PDB file of C-alpha atoms in Angstrom:
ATOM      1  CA  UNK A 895    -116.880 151.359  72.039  1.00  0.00           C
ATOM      2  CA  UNK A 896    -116.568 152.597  68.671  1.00  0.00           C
ATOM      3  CA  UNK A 897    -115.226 155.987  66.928  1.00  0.00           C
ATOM      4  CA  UNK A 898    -117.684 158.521  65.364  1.00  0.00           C
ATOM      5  CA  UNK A 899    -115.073 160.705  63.023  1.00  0.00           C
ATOM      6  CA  UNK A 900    -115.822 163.151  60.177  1.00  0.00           C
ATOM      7  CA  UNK A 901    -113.609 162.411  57.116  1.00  0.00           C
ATOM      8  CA  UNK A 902    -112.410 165.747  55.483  1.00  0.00           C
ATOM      9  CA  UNK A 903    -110.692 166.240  52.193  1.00  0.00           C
ATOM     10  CA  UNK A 904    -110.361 168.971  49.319  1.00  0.00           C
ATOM     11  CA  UNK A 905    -113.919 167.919  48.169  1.00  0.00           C
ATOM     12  CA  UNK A 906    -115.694 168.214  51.563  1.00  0.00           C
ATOM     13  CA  UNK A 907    -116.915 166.547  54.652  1.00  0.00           C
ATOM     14  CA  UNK A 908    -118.680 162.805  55.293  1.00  0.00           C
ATOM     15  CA  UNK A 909    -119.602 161.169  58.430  1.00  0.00           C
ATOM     16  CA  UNK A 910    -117.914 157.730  59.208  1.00  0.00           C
ATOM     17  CA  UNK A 911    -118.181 154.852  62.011  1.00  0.00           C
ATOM     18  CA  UNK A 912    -115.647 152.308  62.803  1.00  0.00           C
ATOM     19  CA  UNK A 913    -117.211 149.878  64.962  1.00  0.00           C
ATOM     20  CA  UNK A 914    -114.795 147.299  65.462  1.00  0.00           C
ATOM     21  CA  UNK A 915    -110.944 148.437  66.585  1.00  0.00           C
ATOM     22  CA  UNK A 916    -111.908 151.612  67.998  1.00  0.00           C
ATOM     23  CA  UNK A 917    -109.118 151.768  70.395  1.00  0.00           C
ATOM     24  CA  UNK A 918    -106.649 151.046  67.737  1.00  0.00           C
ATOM     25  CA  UNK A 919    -108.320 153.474  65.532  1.00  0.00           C
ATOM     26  CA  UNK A 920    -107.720 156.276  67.829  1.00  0.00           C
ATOM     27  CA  UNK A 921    -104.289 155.550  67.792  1.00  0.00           C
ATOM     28  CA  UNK A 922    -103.602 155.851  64.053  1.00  0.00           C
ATOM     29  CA  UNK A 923    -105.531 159.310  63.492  1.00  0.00           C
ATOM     30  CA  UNK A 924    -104.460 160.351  66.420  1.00  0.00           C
ATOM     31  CA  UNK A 925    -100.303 160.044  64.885  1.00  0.00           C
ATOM     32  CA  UNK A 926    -100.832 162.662  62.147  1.00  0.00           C
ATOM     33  CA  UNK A 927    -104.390 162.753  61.522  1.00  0.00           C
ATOM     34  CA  UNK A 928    -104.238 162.005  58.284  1.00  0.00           C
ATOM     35  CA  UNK A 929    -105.612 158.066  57.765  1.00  0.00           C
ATOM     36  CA  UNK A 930    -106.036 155.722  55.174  1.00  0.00           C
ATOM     37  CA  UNK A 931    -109.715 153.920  55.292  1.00  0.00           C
ATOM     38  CA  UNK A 932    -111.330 151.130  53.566  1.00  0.00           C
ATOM     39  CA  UNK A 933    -115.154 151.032  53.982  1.00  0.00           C
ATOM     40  CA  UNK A 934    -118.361 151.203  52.571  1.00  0.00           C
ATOM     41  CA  UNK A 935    -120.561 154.102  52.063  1.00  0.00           C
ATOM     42  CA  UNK A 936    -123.910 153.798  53.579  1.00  0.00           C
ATOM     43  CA  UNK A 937    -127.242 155.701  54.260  1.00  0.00           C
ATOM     44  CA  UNK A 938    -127.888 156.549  57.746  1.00  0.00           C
ATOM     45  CA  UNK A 939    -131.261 158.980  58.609  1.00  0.00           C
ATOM     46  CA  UNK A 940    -131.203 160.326  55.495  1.00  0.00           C
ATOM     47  CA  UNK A 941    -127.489 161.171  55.125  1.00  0.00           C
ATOM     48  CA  UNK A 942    -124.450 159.438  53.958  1.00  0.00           C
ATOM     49  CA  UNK A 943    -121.821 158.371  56.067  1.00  0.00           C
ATOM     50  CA  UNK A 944    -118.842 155.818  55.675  1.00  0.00           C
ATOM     51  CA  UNK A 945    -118.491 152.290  57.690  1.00  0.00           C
ATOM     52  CA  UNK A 946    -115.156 152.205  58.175  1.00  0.00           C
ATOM     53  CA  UNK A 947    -113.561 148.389  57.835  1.00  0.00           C
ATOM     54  CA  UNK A 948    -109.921 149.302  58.483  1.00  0.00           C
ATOM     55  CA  UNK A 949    -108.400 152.335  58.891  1.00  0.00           C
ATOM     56  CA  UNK A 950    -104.396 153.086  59.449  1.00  0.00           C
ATOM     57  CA  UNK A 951    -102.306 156.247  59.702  1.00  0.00           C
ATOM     58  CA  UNK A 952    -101.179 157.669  56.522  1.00  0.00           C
ATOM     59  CA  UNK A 953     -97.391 157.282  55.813  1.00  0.00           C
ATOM     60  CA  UNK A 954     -95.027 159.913  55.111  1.00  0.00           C
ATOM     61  CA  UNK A 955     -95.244 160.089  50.760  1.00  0.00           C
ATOM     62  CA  UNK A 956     -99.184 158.379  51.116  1.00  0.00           C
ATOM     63  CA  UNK A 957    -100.742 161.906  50.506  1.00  0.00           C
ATOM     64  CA  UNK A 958    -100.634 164.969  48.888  1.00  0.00           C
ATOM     65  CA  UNK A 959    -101.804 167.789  51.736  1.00  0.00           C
ATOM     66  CA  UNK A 960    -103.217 169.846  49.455  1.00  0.00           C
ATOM     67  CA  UNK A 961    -105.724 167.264  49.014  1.00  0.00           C
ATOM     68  CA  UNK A 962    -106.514 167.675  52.070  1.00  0.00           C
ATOM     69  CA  UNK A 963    -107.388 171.274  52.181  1.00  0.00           C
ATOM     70  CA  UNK A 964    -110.906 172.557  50.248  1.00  0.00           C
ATOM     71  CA  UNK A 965    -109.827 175.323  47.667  1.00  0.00           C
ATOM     72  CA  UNK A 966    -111.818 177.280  44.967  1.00  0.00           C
ATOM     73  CA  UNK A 967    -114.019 176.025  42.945  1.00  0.00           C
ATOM     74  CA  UNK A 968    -113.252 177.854  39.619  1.00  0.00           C
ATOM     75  CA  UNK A 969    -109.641 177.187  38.215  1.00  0.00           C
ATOM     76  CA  UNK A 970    -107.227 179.967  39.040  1.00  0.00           C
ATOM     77  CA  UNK A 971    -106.142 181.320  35.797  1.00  0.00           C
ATOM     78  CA  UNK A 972    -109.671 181.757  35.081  1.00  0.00           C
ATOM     79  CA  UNK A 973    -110.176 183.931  37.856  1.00  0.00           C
ATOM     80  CA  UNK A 974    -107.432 185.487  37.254  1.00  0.00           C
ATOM     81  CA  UNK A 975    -107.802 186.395  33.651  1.00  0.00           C
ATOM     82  CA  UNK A 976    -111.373 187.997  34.716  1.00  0.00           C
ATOM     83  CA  UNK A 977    -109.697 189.724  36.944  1.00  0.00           C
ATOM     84  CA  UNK A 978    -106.233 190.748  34.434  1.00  0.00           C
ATOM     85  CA  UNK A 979    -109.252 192.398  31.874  1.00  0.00           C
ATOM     86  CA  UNK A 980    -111.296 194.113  34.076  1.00  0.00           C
ATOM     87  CA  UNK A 981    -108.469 196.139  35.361  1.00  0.00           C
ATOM     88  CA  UNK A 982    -107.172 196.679  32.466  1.00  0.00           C
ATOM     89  CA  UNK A 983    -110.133 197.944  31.155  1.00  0.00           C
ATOM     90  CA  UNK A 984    -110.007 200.787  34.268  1.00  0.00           C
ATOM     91  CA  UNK A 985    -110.820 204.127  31.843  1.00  0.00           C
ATOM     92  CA  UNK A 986    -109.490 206.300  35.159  1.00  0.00           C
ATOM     93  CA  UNK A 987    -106.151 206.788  35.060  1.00  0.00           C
ATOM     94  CA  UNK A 988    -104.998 207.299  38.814  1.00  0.00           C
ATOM     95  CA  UNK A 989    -107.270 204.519  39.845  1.00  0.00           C
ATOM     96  CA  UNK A 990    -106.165 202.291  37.085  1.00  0.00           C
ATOM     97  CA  UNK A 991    -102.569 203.118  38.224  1.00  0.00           C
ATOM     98  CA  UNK A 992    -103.409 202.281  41.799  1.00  0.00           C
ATOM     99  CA  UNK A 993    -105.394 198.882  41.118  1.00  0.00           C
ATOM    100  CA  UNK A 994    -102.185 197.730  38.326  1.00  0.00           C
ATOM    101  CA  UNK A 995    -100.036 198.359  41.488  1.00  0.00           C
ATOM    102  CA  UNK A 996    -101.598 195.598  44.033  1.00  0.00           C
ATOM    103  CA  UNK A 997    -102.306 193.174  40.871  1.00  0.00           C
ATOM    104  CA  UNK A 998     -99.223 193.528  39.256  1.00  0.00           C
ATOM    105  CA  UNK A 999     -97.387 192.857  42.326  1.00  0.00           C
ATOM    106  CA  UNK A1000     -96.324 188.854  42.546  1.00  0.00           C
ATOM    107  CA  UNK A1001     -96.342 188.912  46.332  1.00  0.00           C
ATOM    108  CA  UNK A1002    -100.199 190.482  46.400  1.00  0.00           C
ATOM    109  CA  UNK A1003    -101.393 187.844  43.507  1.00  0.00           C
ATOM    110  CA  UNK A1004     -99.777 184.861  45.434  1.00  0.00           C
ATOM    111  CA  UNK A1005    -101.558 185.544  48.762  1.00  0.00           C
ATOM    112  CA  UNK A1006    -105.066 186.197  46.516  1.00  0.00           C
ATOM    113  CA  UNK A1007    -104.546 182.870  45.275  1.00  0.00           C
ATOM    114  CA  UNK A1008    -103.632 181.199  48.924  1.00  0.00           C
ATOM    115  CA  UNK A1009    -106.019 183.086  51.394  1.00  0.00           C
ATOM    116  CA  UNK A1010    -109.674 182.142  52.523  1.00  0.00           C
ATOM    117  CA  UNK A1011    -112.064 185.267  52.116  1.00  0.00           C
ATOM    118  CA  UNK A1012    -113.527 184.312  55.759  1.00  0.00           C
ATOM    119  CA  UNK A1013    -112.732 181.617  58.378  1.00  0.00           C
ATOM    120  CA  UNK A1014    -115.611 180.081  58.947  1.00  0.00           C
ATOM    121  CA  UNK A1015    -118.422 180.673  56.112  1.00  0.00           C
ATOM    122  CA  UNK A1016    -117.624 182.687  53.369  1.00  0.00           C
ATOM    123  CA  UNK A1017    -115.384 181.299  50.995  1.00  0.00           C
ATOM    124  CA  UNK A1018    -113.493 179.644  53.846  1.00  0.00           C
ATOM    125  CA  UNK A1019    -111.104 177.597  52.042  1.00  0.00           C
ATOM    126  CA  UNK A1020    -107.959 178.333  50.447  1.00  0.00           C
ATOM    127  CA  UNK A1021    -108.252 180.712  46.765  1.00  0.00           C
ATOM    128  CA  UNK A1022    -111.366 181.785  48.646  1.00  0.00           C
ATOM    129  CA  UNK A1023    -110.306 185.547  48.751  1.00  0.00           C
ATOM    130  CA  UNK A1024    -109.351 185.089  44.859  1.00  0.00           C
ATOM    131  CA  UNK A1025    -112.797 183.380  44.098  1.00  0.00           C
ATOM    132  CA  UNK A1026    -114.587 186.195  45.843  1.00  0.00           C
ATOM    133  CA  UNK A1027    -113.446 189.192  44.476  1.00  0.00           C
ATOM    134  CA  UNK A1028    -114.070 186.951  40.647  1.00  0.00           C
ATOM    135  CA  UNK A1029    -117.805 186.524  42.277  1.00  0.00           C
ATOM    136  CA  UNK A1030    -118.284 190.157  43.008  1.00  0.00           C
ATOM    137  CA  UNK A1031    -117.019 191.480  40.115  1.00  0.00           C
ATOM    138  CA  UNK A1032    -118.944 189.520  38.171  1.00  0.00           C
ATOM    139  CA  UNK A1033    -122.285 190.531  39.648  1.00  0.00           C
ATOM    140  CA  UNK A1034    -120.763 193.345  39.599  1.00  0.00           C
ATOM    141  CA  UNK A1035    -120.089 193.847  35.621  1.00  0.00           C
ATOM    142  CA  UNK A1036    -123.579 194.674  34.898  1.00  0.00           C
ATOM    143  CA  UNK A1037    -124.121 197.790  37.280  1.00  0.00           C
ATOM    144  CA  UNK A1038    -120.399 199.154  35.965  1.00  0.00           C
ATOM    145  CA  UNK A1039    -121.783 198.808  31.863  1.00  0.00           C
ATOM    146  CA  UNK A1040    -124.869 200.769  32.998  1.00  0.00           C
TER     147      UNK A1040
END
């Protein structure tokens, strides 16, 4: 027997095999699911995957869980200062009122900055609602100086 897992972290997906200790490889992801693996990154039909030589649950303090979660790309306060100057530059003043009051608002930023746009595709990951709305406005930018 042997385990056929996919390793996920912050930077993305890889196949791995552990061959020997499968049983008691089973055990340790199944505690948390959050292991720490030794191995050796191989080439398999065209693909990279991991051999895994020992593998053990991850200890309380081992890890940081938000390296374990994918998240934007682009750094936030980037995003956000693309997003700080286009509203301010809103020429309308009952729309620019209206946009300042969902920016402005700490509670509204915070969840931009947290939430995936989608939850399976499209900037499925979390900032993925902030990075989108950066994306679109700036393929956006040139149709609004027209």
């Amino acid at each position: 027997s042997f385990l056929r897992l996919q390793l996920v972290d912050r930077t993305g997906t890889i196949s791995a095999r552990l061959w020997e200790g499968a049983e008691e490889g089973l055990e340790a992801a199944g505690r948390t699911g959050v292991v720490k693996i030794e191995g050796d990154v191989e080439r398999f039909r065209d693909h990279l995957q991991v051999r895994i030589l020992r593998m053990r649950s991850a200890g309380t303090g081992e890890f940081d869980p938000a390296d374990l979660t994918a998240t934007a790309r682009r750094p936030v306060e980037e995003m956000n200062a693309a997003i700080d100057q286009a509203v301010a530059s809103i020429q309308d003043p009952h729309l620019g009122a209206l946009v300042r009051h969902f920016f402005e608002e700490a509670g509204f930023r915070g969840q931009l900055e947290r939430l995936p746009a989608g939850r399976r595709v499209h900037h499925a990951y979390r900032g993925g609602l902030l990075e989108h709305v950066f994306e679109v406005l700036r393929l956006s930018r040139p149709l609004i100086e027209l």
